[in-house]
XYZ file of C-alpha atoms in Angstrom:
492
model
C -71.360 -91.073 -72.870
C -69.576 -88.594 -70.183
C -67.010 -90.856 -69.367
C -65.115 -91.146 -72.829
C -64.834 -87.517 -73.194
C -63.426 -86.677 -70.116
C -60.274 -87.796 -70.434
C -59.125 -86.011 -73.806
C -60.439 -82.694 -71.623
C -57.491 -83.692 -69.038
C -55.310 -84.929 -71.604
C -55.746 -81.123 -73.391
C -55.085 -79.557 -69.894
C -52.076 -81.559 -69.415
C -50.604 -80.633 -72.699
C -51.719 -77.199 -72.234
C -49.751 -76.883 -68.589
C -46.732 -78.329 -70.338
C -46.711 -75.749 -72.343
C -46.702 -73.528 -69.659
C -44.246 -74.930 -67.993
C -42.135 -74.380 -71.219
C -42.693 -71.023 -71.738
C -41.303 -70.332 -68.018
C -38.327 -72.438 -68.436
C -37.604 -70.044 -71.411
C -38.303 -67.251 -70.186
C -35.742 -68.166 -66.975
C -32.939 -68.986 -69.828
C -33.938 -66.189 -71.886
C -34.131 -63.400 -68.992
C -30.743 -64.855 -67.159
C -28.184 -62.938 -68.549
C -29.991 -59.601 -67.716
C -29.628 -60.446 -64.065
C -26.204 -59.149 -63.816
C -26.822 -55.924 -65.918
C -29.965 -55.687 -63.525
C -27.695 -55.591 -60.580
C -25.515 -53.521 -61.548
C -27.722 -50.846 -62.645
C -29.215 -50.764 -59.665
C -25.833 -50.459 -57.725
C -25.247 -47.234 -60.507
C -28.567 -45.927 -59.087
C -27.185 -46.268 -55.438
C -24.504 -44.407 -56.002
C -26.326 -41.931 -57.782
C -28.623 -41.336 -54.602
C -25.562 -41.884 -52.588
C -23.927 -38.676 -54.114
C -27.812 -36.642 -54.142
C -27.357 -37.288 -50.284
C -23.915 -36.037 -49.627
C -24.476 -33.562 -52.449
C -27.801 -32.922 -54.010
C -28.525 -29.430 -52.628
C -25.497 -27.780 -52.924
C -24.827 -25.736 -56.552
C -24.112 -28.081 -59.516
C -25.664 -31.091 -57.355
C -26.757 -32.405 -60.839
C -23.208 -33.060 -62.353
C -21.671 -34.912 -59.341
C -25.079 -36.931 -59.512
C -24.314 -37.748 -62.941
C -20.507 -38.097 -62.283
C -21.634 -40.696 -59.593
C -23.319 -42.802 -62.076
C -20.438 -43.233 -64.154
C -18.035 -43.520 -61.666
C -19.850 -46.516 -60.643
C -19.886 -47.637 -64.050
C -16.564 -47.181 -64.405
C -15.893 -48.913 -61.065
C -17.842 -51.975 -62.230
C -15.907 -52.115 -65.754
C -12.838 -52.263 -64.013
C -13.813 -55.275 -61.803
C -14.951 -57.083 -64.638
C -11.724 -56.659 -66.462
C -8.706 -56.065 -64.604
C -9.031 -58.394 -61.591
C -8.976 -60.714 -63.955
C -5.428 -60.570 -63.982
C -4.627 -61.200 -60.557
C -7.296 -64.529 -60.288
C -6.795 -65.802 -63.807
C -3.837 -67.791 -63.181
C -4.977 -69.143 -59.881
C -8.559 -70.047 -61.558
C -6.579 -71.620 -64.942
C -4.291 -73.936 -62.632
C -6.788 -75.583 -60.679
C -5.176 -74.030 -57.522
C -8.694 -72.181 -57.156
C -12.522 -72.465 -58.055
C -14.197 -69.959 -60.045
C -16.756 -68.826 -57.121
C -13.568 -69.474 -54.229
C -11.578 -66.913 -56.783
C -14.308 -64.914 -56.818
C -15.264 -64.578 -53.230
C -11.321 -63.864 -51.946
C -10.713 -61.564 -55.124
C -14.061 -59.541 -53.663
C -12.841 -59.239 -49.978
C -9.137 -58.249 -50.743
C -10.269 -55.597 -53.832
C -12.756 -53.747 -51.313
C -9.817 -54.211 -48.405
C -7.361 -53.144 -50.755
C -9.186 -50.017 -51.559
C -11.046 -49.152 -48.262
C -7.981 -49.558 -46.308
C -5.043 -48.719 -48.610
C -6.581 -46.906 -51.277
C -4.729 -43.758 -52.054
C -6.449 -40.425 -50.115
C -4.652 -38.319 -52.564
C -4.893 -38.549 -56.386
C -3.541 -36.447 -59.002
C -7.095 -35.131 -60.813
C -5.931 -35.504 -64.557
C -4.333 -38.820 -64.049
C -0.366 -38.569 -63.616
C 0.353 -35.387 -65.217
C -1.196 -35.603 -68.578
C -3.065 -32.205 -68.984
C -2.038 -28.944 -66.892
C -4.999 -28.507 -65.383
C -4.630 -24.492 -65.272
C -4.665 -24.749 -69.347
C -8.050 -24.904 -69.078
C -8.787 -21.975 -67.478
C -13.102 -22.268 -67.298
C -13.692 -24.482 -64.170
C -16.929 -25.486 -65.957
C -15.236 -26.226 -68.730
C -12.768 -28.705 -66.774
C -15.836 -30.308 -64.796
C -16.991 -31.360 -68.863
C -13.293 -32.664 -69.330
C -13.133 -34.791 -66.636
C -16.848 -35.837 -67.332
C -15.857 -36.910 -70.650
C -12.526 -38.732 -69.551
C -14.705 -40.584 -66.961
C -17.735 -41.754 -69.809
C -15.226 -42.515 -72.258
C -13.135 -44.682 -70.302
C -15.503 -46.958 -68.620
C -17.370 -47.355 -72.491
C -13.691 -48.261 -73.653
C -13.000 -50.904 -70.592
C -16.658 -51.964 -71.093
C -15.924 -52.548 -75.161
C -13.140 -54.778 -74.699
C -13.949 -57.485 -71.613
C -17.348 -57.616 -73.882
C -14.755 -58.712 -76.450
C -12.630 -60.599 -74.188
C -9.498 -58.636 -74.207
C -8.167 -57.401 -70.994
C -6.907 -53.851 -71.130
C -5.161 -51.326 -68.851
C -7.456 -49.393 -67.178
C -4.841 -47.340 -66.349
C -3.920 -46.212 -70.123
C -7.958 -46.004 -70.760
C -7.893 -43.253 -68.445
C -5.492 -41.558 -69.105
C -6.582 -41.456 -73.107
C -10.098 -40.208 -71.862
C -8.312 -37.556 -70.058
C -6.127 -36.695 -73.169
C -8.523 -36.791 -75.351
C -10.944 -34.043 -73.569
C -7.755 -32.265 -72.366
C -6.904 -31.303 -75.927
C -10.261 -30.831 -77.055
C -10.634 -28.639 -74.437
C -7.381 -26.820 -74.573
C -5.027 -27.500 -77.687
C -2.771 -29.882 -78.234
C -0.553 -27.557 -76.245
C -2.631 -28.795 -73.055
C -0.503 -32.746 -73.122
C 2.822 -32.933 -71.959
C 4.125 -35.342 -74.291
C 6.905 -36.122 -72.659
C 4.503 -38.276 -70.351
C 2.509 -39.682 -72.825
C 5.862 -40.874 -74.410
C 6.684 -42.533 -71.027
C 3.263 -44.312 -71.172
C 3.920 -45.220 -74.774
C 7.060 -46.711 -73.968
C 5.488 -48.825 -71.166
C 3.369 -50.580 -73.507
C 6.460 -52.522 -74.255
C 8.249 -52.326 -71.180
C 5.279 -53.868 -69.056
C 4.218 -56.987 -71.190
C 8.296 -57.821 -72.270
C 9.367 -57.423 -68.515
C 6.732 -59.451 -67.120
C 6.990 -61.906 -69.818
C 10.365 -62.407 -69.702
C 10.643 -62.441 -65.508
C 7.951 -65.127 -65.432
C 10.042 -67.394 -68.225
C 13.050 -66.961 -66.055
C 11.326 -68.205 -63.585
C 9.476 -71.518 -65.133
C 13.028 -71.829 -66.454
C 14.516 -72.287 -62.895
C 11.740 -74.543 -61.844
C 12.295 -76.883 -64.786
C 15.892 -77.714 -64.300
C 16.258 -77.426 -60.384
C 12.780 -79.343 -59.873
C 11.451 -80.985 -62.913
C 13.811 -82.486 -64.383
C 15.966 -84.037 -61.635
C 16.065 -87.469 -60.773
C 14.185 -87.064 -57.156
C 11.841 -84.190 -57.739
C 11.008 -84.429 -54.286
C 14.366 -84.337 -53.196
C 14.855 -81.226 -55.207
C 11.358 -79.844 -54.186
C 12.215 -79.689 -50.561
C 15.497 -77.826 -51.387
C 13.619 -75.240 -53.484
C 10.242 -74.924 -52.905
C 10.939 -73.490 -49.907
C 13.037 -70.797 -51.514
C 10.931 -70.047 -53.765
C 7.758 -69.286 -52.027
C 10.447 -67.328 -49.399
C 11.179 -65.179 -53.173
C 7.270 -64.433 -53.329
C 6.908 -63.506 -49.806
C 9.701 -61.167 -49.838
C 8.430 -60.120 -53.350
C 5.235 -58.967 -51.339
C 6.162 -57.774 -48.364
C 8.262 -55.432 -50.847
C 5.366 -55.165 -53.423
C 2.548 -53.667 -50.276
C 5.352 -51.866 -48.750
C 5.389 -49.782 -51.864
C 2.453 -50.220 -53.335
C 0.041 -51.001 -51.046
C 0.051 -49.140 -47.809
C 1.002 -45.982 -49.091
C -2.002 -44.209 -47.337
C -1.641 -46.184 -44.039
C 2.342 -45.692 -43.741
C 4.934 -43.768 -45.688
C 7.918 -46.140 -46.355
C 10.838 -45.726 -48.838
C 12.055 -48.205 -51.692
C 15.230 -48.670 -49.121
C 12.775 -49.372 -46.438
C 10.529 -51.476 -48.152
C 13.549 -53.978 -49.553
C 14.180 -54.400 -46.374
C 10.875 -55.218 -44.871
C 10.844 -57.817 -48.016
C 14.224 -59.734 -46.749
C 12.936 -59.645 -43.436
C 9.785 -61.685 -44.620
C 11.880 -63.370 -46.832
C 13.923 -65.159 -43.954
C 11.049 -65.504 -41.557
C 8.546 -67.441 -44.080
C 11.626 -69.518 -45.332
C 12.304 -70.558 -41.921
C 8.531 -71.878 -41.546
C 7.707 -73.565 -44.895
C 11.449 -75.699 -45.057
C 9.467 -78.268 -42.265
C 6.342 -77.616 -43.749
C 7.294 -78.361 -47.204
C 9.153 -81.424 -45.863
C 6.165 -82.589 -43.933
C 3.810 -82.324 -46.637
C 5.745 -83.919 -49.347
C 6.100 -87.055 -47.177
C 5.590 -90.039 -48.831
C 4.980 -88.228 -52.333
C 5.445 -90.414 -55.541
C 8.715 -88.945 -57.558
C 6.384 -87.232 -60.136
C 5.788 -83.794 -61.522
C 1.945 -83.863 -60.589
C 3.278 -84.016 -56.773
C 5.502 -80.994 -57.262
C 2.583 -79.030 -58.258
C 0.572 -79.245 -55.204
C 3.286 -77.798 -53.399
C 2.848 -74.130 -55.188
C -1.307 -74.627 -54.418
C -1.292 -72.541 -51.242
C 1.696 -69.934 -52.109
C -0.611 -69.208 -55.244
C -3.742 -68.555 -54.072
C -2.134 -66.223 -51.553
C 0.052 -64.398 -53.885
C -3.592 -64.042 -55.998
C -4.974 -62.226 -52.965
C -2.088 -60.028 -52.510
C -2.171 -58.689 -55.879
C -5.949 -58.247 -55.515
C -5.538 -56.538 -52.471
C -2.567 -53.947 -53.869
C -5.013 -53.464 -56.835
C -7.902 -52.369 -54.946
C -5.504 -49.811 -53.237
C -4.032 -48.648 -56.344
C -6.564 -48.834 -59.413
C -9.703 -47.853 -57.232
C -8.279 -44.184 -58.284
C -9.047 -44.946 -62.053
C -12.438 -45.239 -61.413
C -13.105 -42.185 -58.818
C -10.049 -39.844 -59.608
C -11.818 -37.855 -61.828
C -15.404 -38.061 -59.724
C -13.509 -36.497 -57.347
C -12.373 -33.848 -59.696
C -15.542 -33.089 -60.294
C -16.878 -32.841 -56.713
C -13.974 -31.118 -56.194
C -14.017 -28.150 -58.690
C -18.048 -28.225 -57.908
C -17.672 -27.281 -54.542
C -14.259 -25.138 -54.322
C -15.358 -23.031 -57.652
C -11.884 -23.954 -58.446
C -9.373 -26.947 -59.151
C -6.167 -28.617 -58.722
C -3.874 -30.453 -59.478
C -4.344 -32.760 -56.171
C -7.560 -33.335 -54.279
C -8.553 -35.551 -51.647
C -11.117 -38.385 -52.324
C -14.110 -38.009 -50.213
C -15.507 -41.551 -48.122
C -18.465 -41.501 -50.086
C -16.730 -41.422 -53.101
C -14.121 -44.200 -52.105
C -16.781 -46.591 -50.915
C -18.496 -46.141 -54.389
C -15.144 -47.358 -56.067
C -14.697 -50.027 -53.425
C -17.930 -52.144 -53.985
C -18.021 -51.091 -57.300
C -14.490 -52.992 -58.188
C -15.881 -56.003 -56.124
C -19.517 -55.636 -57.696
C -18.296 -55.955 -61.440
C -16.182 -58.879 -60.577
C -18.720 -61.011 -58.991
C -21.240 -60.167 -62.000
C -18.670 -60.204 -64.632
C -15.468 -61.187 -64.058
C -15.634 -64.837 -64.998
C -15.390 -64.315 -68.569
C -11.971 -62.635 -68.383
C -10.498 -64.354 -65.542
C -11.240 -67.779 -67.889
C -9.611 -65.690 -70.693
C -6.094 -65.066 -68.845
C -6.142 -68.500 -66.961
C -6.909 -71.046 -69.483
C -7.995 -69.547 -73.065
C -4.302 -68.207 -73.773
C -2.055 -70.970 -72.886
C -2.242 -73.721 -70.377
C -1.306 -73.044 -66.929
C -0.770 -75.321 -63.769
C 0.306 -74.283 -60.501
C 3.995 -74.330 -61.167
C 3.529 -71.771 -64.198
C 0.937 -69.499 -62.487
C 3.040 -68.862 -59.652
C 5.839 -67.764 -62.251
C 3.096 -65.323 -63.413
C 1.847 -64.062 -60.221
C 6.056 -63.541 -58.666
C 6.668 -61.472 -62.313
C 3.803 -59.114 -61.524
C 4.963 -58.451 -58.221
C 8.986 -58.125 -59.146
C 7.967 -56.252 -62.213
C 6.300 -53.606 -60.526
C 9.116 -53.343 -58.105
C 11.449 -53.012 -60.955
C 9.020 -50.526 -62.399
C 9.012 -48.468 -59.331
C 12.944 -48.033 -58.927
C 13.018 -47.153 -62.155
C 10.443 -44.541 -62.665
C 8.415 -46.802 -65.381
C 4.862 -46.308 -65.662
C 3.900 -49.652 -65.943
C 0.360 -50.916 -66.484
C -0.394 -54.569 -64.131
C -2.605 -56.100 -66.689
C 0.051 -55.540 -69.169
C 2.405 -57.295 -66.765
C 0.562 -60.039 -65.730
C -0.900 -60.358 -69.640
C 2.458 -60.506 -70.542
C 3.640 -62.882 -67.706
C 0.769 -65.497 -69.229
C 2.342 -64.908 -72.689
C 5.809 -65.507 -71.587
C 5.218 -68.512 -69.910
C 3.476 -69.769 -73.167
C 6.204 -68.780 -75.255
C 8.750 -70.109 -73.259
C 6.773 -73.944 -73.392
C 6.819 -73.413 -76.760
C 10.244 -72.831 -77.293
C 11.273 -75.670 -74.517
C 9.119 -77.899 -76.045
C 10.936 -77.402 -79.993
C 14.142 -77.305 -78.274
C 13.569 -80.895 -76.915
C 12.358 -82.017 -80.387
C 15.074 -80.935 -81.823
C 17.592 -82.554 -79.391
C 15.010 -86.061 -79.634
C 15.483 -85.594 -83.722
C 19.437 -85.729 -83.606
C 19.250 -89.112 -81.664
C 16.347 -90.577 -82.962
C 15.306 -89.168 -86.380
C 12.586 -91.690 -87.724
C 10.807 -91.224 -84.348
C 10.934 -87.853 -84.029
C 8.658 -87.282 -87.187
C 5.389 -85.800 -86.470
C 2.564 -85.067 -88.514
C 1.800 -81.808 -89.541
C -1.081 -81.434 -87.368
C 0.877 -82.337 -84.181
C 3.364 -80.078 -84.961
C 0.133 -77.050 -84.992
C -0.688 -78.374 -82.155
C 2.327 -77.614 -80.133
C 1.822 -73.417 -80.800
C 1.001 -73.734 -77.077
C -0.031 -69.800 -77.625
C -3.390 -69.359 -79.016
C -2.213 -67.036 -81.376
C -5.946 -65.401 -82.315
C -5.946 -64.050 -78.272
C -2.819 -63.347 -78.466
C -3.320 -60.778 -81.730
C -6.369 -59.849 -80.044
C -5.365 -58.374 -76.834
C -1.771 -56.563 -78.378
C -4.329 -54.803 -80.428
C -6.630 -53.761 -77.782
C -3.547 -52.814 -76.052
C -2.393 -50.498 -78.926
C -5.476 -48.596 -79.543
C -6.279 -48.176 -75.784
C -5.289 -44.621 -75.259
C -6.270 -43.119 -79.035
C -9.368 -45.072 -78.827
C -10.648 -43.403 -75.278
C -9.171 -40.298 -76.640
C -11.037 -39.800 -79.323
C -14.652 -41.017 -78.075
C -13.626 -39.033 -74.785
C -12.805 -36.237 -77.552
C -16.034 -36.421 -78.794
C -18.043 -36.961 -75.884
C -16.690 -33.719 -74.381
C -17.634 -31.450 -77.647
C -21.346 -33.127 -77.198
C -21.255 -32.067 -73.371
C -19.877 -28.906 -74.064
C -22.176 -27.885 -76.782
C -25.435 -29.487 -75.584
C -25.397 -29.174 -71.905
């Protein structure tokens, strides 16, 4: 009588351990995303007791603690978001894998900033608040507080929406915002914050229209001729010889400021030098590789593979050395003012404080990152290698441009806007040779209505999306930053 009983009781057990087994598959799925907010609040607490080492005893210990913690934060939000820019074309092409992206992105962003990073930074961000208007050095430690909080919520806001934003512009509203809160209106030189304004045209519509200039060339000198490979060995060459001079130029400038001072003169140059050197060395290259090569377009493209992912970790590396002062430029205000009793309107940035900037760029990318870089590589327009190396030459030349000229440019607005001209320019190519295909063969040249949607080769809902985020970056961190600052000031 045992025997038929015993096996329901197994059968029971079996369907109980399934369920089990369920229950820990979902709680896996559910509790996966929270392992990259886990990580990086821990790295915020690092840096927290990081800063309560080099700092904790002395007077005001408290606020750089704090100040630590969202410098990190801030440091994180701009990994996530702004190196974006510089792997999203690489990623989008194919020329890269997400975690290969990821990996070199990581190495040249802490390089960039460990080794390059600027030593000096101007405290309220390039001139936008006199820092003697507010005249309380208390009351300036809350500003910068503020400007620091507000910024890294604002960068934080938007790659949760997918838009990437200057980071650039998000600090400098933060540190408007609590500048005039603190001090007046009086406190802003406008004439600044009209320069800014102006770049967020200047940056997008240079980069956009360098990079079309460029796909432009590409199309009729390589595309389009009857031996592509013919034409390819002729130009290839010259063209990655245009992005290493670009470069050379572009870290000259840009880059090594901290290792080297070297002139725009200087720099140029150093870029024609490179220029000639790396043209001499890929003309056999180029020629050896593209042996035997079928006269197609798809075999042009692996030519620009290797040039690309380069160029991607050249503009990751100038990043690191330029941006890493976004996220720690006003922590060390604040350590700055905290342990002089006073401020001004240039400090150094302490090691501690750089290294928290440094693994805090490379930390948000790795736990973040893919969801813009997929944004600015694929989700905008489609990109190959030929077009993505358009993209990544306009950031550099832009910036150049920018440079001689005095511009305040913002690189995710360039390279944003090198994506978008590209688009635009396939768009535009694309109608052009409709048009020409409808004046010699009209019945054929019909399409339905839905093809013709279609070929918007710009998804125009990103595109709205980001020129918006773009618009209210600076009034947006302003005001929280505004707000956050009357809080601090009132509660604290």
């Amino acid at each position: 009588m045992t025997e038929p009983s015993a096996k329901p009781q197994w059968g029971r057990l079996d369907a109980d351990l399934n369920r089990i087994s369920r229950i820990e598959v979902a709680a896996n799925y559910v509790s996966r995303p929270l392992v990259g907010p886990g990580i990086a609040l821990a790295f915020i607490v690092v840096a927290a007791l990081a800063a309560m080492v080099a700092f904790g005893h002395a007077p005001g210990g408290f606020v750089v603690v704090a100040a630590a913690a969202f410098g990190a934060y801030m440091a994180i939000n701009i990994g996530a978001n702004d190196v974006a820019n510089n792997m999203g074309p690489a990623v989008g092409a194919g020329a890269l894998k997400m975690g290969a992206a990821i990996a070199i992105a990581a190495v040249a962003e802490t390089a960039g900033a460990l080794l390059a990073g600027g030593d000096v930074v101007s405290t309220i961000s390039k001139g936008i608040i006199d820092p003697h208007s507010v005249e309380d050095a208390q009351v300036f430690v809350w500003a910068m507080m503020a400007a620091l909080i507000s910024s890294a919520l604002w960068v934080n806001l938007a790659t949760w929406i997918g838009a990437p934003v200057s980071t650039t512009h998000s600090v400098v509203g933060g540190v408007m915002g609590a500048g005039v809160a603190a001090a007046g209106l009086s406190a802003v030189d406008w004439s600044t914050m009209g320069a800014i304004v102006a770049s967020w045209i200047v940056s997008p519509v240079l980069g956009g229209g360098i990079a079309a200039l460029f796909l432009a060339l590409i199309k009729h000198r390589i595309q389009y001729q009857p031996d592509k490979i013919a034409a390819a060995r002729k130009w290839v060459p010259i063209l990655v010889a245009i992005m290493a001079g670009t470069f050379a130029t572009y870290l000259a400038v840009k880059g090594i400021k901290k290792l080297v001072k070297i002139d725009l003169e200087m720099a140029l140059l150093i870029g024609l030098g490179t220029a000639i050197v790396v043209w001499a060395v890929t003309v056999p290259l180029v020629k050896r590789k593209s042996a035997g090569m079928e006269n197609r377009t798809r075999s042009v493209k692996a030519l620009f593979g290797l040039p690309l992912v380069l160029s991607a970790a050249l503009l990751s590396f100038a990043h690191g050395a330029n941006d890493v002062a976004n996220a720690v430029g006003p922590l060390a205000a604040i350590v700055h003012v905290t342990s002089a009793g006073s401020f001004a309107a240039k400090v150094a940035i302490p090691a501690w404080v750089m290294v928290i900037g440094a693994f805090g760029l490379s930390f948000g990318l790795f736990l973040f990152g893919p969801k813009l870089i997929r944004m600015v590589g694929s989700q905008i327009t489609k990109l190959n290698p030929m077009r993505a190396y358009c993209v990544a030459l306009s950031a550099a030349i832009t910036v150049i441009v920018a440079s001689w000229l005095g511009l305040p440019v913002s690189s995710t607005h360039i390279a944003v806007g090198g994506v978008f001209g590209v688009g635009f320019y396939r768009e535009w190519h694309s109608e052009k040779r409709l048009r020409a295909l409808r004046d010699r063969r009209p019945v054929e040249s019909r399409l339905p209505q839905e093809e013709r949607r279609r070929r918007k080769l710009v998804r125009r809902s990103h595109f709205m999306t980001i020129v918006a985020a773009w618009v209210i970056t600076v009034p947006a961190a302003a005001l929280m930053s505004a707000v956050i600052f009357l809080l601090l000031n009132q509660f604290v």
